[in-house]
Short mmCIF file of C-alpha atoms in Angstrom, two decimals:
data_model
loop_
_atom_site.label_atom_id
_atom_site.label_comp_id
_atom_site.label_asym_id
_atom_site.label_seq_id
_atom_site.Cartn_x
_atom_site.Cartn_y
_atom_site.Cartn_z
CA UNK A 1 9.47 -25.46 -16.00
CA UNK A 2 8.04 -22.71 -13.73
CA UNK A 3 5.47 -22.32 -11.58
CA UNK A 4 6.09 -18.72 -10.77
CA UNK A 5 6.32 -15.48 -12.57
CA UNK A 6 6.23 -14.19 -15.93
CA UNK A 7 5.87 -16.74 -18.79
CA UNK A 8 5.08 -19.59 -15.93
CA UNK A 9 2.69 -22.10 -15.80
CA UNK A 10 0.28 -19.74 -13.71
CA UNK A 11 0.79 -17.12 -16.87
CA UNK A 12 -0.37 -19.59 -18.88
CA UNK A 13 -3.12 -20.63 -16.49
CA UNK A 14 -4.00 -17.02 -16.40
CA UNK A 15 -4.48 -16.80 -20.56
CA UNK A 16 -6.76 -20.48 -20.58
CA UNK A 17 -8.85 -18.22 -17.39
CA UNK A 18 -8.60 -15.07 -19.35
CA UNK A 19 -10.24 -17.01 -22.49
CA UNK A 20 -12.76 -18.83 -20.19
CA UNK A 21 -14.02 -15.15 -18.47
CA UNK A 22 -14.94 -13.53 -21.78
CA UNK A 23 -16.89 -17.15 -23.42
CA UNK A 24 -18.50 -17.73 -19.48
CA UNK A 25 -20.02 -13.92 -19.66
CA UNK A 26 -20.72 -14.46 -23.37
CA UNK A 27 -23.00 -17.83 -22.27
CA UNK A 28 -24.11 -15.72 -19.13
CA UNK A 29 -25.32 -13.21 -21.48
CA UNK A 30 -27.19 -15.63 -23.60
CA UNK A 31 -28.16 -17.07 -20.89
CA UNK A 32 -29.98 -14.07 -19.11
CA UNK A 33 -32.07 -13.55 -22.08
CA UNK A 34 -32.95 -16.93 -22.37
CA UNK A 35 -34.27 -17.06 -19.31
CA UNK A 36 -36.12 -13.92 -18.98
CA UNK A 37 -38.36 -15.35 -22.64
CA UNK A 38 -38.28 -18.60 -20.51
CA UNK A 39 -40.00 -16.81 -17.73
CA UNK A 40 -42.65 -15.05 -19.79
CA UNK A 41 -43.14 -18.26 -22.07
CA UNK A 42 -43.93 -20.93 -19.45
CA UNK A 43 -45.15 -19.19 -16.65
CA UNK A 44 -45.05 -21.29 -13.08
CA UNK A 45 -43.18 -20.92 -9.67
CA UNK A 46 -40.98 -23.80 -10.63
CA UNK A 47 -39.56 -22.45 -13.62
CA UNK A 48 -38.60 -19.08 -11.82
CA UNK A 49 -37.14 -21.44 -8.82
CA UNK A 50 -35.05 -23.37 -11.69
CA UNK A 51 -33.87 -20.13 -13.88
CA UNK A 52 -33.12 -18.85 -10.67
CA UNK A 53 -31.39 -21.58 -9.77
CA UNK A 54 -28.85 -21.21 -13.15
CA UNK A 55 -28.63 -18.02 -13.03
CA UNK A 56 -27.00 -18.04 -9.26
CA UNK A 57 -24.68 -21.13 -10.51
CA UNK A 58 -23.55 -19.31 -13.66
CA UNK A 59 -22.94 -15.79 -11.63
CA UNK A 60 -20.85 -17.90 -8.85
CA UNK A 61 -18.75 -19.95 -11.61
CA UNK A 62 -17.90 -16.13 -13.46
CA UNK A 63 -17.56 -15.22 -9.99
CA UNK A 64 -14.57 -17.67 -9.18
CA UNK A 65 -13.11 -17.32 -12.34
CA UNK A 66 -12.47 -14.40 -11.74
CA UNK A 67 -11.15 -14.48 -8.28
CA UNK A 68 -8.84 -16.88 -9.80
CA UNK A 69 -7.64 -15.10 -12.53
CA UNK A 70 -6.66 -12.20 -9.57
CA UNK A 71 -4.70 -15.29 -7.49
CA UNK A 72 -3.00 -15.81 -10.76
CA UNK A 73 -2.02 -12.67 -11.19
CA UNK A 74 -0.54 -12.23 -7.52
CA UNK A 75 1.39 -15.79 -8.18
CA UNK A 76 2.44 -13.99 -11.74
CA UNK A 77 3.96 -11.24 -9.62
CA UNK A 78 5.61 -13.72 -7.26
CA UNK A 79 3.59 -11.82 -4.10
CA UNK A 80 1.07 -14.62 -3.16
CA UNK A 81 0.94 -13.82 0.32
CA UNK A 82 -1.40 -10.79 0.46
CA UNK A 83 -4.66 -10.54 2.80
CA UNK A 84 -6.61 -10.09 -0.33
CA UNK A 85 -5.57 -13.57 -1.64
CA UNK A 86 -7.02 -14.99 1.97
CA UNK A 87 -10.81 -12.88 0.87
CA UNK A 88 -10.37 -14.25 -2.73
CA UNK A 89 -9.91 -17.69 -1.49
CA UNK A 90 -12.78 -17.50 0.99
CA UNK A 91 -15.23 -16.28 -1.63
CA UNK A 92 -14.22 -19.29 -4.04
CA UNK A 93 -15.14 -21.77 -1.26
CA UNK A 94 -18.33 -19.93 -0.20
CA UNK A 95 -19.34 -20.19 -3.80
CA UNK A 96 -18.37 -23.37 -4.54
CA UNK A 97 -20.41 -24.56 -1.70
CA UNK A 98 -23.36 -22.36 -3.30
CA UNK A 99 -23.11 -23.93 -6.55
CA UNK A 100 -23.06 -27.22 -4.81
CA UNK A 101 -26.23 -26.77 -2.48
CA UNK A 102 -27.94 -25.58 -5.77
CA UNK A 103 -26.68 -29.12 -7.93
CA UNK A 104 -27.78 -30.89 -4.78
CA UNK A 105 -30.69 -29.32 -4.75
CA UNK A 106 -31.14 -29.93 -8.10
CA UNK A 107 -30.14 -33.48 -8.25
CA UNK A 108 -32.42 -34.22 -5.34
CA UNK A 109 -35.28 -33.05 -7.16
CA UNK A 110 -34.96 -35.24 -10.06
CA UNK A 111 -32.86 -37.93 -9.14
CA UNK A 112 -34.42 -38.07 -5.39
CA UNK A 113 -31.69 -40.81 -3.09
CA UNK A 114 -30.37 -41.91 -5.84
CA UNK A 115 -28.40 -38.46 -5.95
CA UNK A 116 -26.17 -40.19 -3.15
CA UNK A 117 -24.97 -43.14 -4.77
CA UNK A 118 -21.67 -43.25 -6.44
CA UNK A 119 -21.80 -45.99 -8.75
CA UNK A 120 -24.91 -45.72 -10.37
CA UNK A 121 -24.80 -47.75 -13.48
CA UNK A 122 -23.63 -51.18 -13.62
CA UNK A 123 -22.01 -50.73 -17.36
CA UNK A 124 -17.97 -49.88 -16.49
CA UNK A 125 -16.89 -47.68 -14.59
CA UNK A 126 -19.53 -45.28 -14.33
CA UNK A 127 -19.06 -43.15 -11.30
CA UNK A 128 -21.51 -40.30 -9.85
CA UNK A 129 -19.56 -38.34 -7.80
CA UNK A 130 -20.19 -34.68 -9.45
CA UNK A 131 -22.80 -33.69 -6.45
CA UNK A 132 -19.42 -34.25 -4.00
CA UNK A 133 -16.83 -32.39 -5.89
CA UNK A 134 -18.40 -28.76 -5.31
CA UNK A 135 -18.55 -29.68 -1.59
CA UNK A 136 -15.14 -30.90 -1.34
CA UNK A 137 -13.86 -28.13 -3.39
CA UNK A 138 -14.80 -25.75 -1.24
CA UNK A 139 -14.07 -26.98 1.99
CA UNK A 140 -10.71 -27.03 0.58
CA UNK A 141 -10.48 -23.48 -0.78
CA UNK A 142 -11.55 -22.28 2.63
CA UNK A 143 -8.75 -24.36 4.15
CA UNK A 144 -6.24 -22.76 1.47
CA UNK A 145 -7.76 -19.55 2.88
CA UNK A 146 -6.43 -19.95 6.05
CA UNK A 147 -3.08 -21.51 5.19
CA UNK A 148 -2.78 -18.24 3.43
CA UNK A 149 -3.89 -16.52 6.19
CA UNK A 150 -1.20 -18.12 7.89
CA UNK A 151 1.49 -17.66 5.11
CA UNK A 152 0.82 -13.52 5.26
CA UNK A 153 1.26 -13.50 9.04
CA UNK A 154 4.72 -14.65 8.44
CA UNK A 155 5.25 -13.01 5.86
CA UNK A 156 4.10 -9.56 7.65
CA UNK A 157 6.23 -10.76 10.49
CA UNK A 158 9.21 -11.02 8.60
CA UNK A 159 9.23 -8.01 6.19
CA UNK A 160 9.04 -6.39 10.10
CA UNK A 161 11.84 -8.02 11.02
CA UNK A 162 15.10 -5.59 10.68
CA UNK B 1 4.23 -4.07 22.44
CA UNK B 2 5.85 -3.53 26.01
CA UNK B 3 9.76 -3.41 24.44
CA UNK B 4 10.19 0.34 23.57
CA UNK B 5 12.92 1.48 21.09
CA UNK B 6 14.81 4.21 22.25
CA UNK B 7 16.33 4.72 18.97
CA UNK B 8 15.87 8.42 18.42
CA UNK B 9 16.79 9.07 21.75
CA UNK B 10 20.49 7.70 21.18
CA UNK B 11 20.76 8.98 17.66
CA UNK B 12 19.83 12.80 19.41
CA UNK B 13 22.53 12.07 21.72
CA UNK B 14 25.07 11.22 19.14
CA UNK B 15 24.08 13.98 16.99
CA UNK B 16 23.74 11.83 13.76
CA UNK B 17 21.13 11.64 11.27
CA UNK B 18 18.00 8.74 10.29
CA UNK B 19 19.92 8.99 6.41
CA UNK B 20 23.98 9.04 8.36
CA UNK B 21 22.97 6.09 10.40
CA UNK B 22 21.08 3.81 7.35
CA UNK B 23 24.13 4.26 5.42
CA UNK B 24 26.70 3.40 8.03
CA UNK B 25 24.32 0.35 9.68
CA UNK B 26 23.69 -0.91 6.06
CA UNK B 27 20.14 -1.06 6.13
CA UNK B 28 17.76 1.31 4.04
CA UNK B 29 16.03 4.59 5.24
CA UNK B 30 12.84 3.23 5.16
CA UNK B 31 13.94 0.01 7.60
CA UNK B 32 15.51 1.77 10.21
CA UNK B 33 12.43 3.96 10.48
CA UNK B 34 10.06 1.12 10.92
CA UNK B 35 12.25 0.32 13.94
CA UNK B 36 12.99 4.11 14.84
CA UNK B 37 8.96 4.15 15.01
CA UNK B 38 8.51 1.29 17.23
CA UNK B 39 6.50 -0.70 14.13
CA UNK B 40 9.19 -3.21 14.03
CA UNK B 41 7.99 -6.77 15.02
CA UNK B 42 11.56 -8.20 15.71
CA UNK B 43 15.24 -7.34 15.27
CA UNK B 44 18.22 -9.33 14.16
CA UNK B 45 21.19 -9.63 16.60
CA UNK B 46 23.16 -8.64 14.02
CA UNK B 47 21.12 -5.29 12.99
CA UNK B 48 21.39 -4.73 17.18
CA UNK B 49 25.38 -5.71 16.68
CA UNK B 50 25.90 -2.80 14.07
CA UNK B 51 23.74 -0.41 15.55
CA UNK B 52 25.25 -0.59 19.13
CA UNK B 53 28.74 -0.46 17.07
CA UNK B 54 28.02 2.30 15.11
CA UNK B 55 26.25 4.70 17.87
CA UNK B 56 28.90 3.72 20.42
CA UNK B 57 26.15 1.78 23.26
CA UNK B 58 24.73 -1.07 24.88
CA UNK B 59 21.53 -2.88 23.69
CA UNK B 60 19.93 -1.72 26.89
CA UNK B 61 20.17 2.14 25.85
CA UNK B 62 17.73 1.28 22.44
CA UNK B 63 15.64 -1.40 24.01
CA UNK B 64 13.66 -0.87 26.92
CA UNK B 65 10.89 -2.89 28.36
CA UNK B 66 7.92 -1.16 29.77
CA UNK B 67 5.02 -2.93 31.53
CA UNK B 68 1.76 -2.71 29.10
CA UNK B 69 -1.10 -0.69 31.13
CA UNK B 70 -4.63 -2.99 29.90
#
């Protein structure tokens, strides 16, 4: 199985992504108009605040899909060590810590402390760990950033190396 | 960097081309210009080996060191 390269796992990856990036911006779509007659119906600062809110989430989710689809793309053409990979991997992890503030944010408003708690239902094996996942995710992606950062140095270093 | 190549300076004195010496060194045009123009972050022994073989001198007539004025 490979990772790498034409007809690789990542091309696959790259197809499921490619799929994804037309539905998201066909819900994004649908979602900007609903919105906008959501404005105008029920008028009130919260409401703005809240479509806001989705709007930012859904723009930062297209947003990383398609900075993923480009990583993809580099890993397709077996060059993964490019300074643009380090930007695209530092703009996941800013927005996946966007998305997060906003579902904590969110969360905190409806769900108040309760947001916190992991297990929150004594029925199985109900966990509540969503509001963390954004947060870890991204922390991570900026991490990857600079291991890649790392990873081009060399690889500068060495295609200078006669 | 404070290590100059003198490169150009030897291949003037032995009267042979960039394209000559790439062929003869075994390392491409485009390579031995990098290093030519001082862009070259490091250099294999071996690359120094062929070079000094092939242009008939010592390491010390391509490399130089040069203090770095701040």
């Amino acid at each position: 199985m490979k990772y790498l390269g034409e007809k690789s796992i990542s091309h696959i990856l790259k197809i499921i992504l490619g799929i994804f990036w037309y539905i998201g911006w066909l819900f994004f779509l649908i979602l900007i108009i609903s919105s906008i007659i959501s404005i105008y119906r029920y008028k009130g600062m919260l409401n703005i605040i809240a479509t806001i809110g989705v709007l930012v989430i859904a723009s930062s989710i297209l947003f990383i899909i398609f900075q993923l689809r480009n990583i993809l793309g580099t890993l397709i053409s077996k060059n993964p060590f490019s300074i643009s990979n380090v930007y695209r991997f530092r703009n996941i992890g800013f927005s996946t810590l966007l998305v997060g503030i906003f579902i904590l944010v969110n969360d905190l408003y409806f769900k108040g402390l309760r947001t916190f708690t992991i297990f929150d239902d004594s029925s199985g094996l109900y966990t509540n760990i969503e509001i963390y996942i954004p947060f870890l995710l991204g922390v991570f992606s900026l991490i990857l950033a600079e291991i890649f950062k790392i990873g081009y140095q060399i690889h500068e270093e060495n295609k200078l190396t006669i | 960097m404070p290590i100059i190549v003198n490169l150009d300076v030897m291949m003037a004195k032995r009267k042979i081309s960039l394209k000559e010496l790439s062929e003869k060194v075994g390392i491409t045009n485009s390579n031995l210009s990098i290093l030519k123009n001082n862009k070259a972050k490091a250099i294999r022994l071996s690359t120094l080996e062929v070079i000094c073989r092939v242009l008939d001198c010592q390491p010390g007539d391509i490399l130089k060191y040069e203090e770095e004025q701040l």
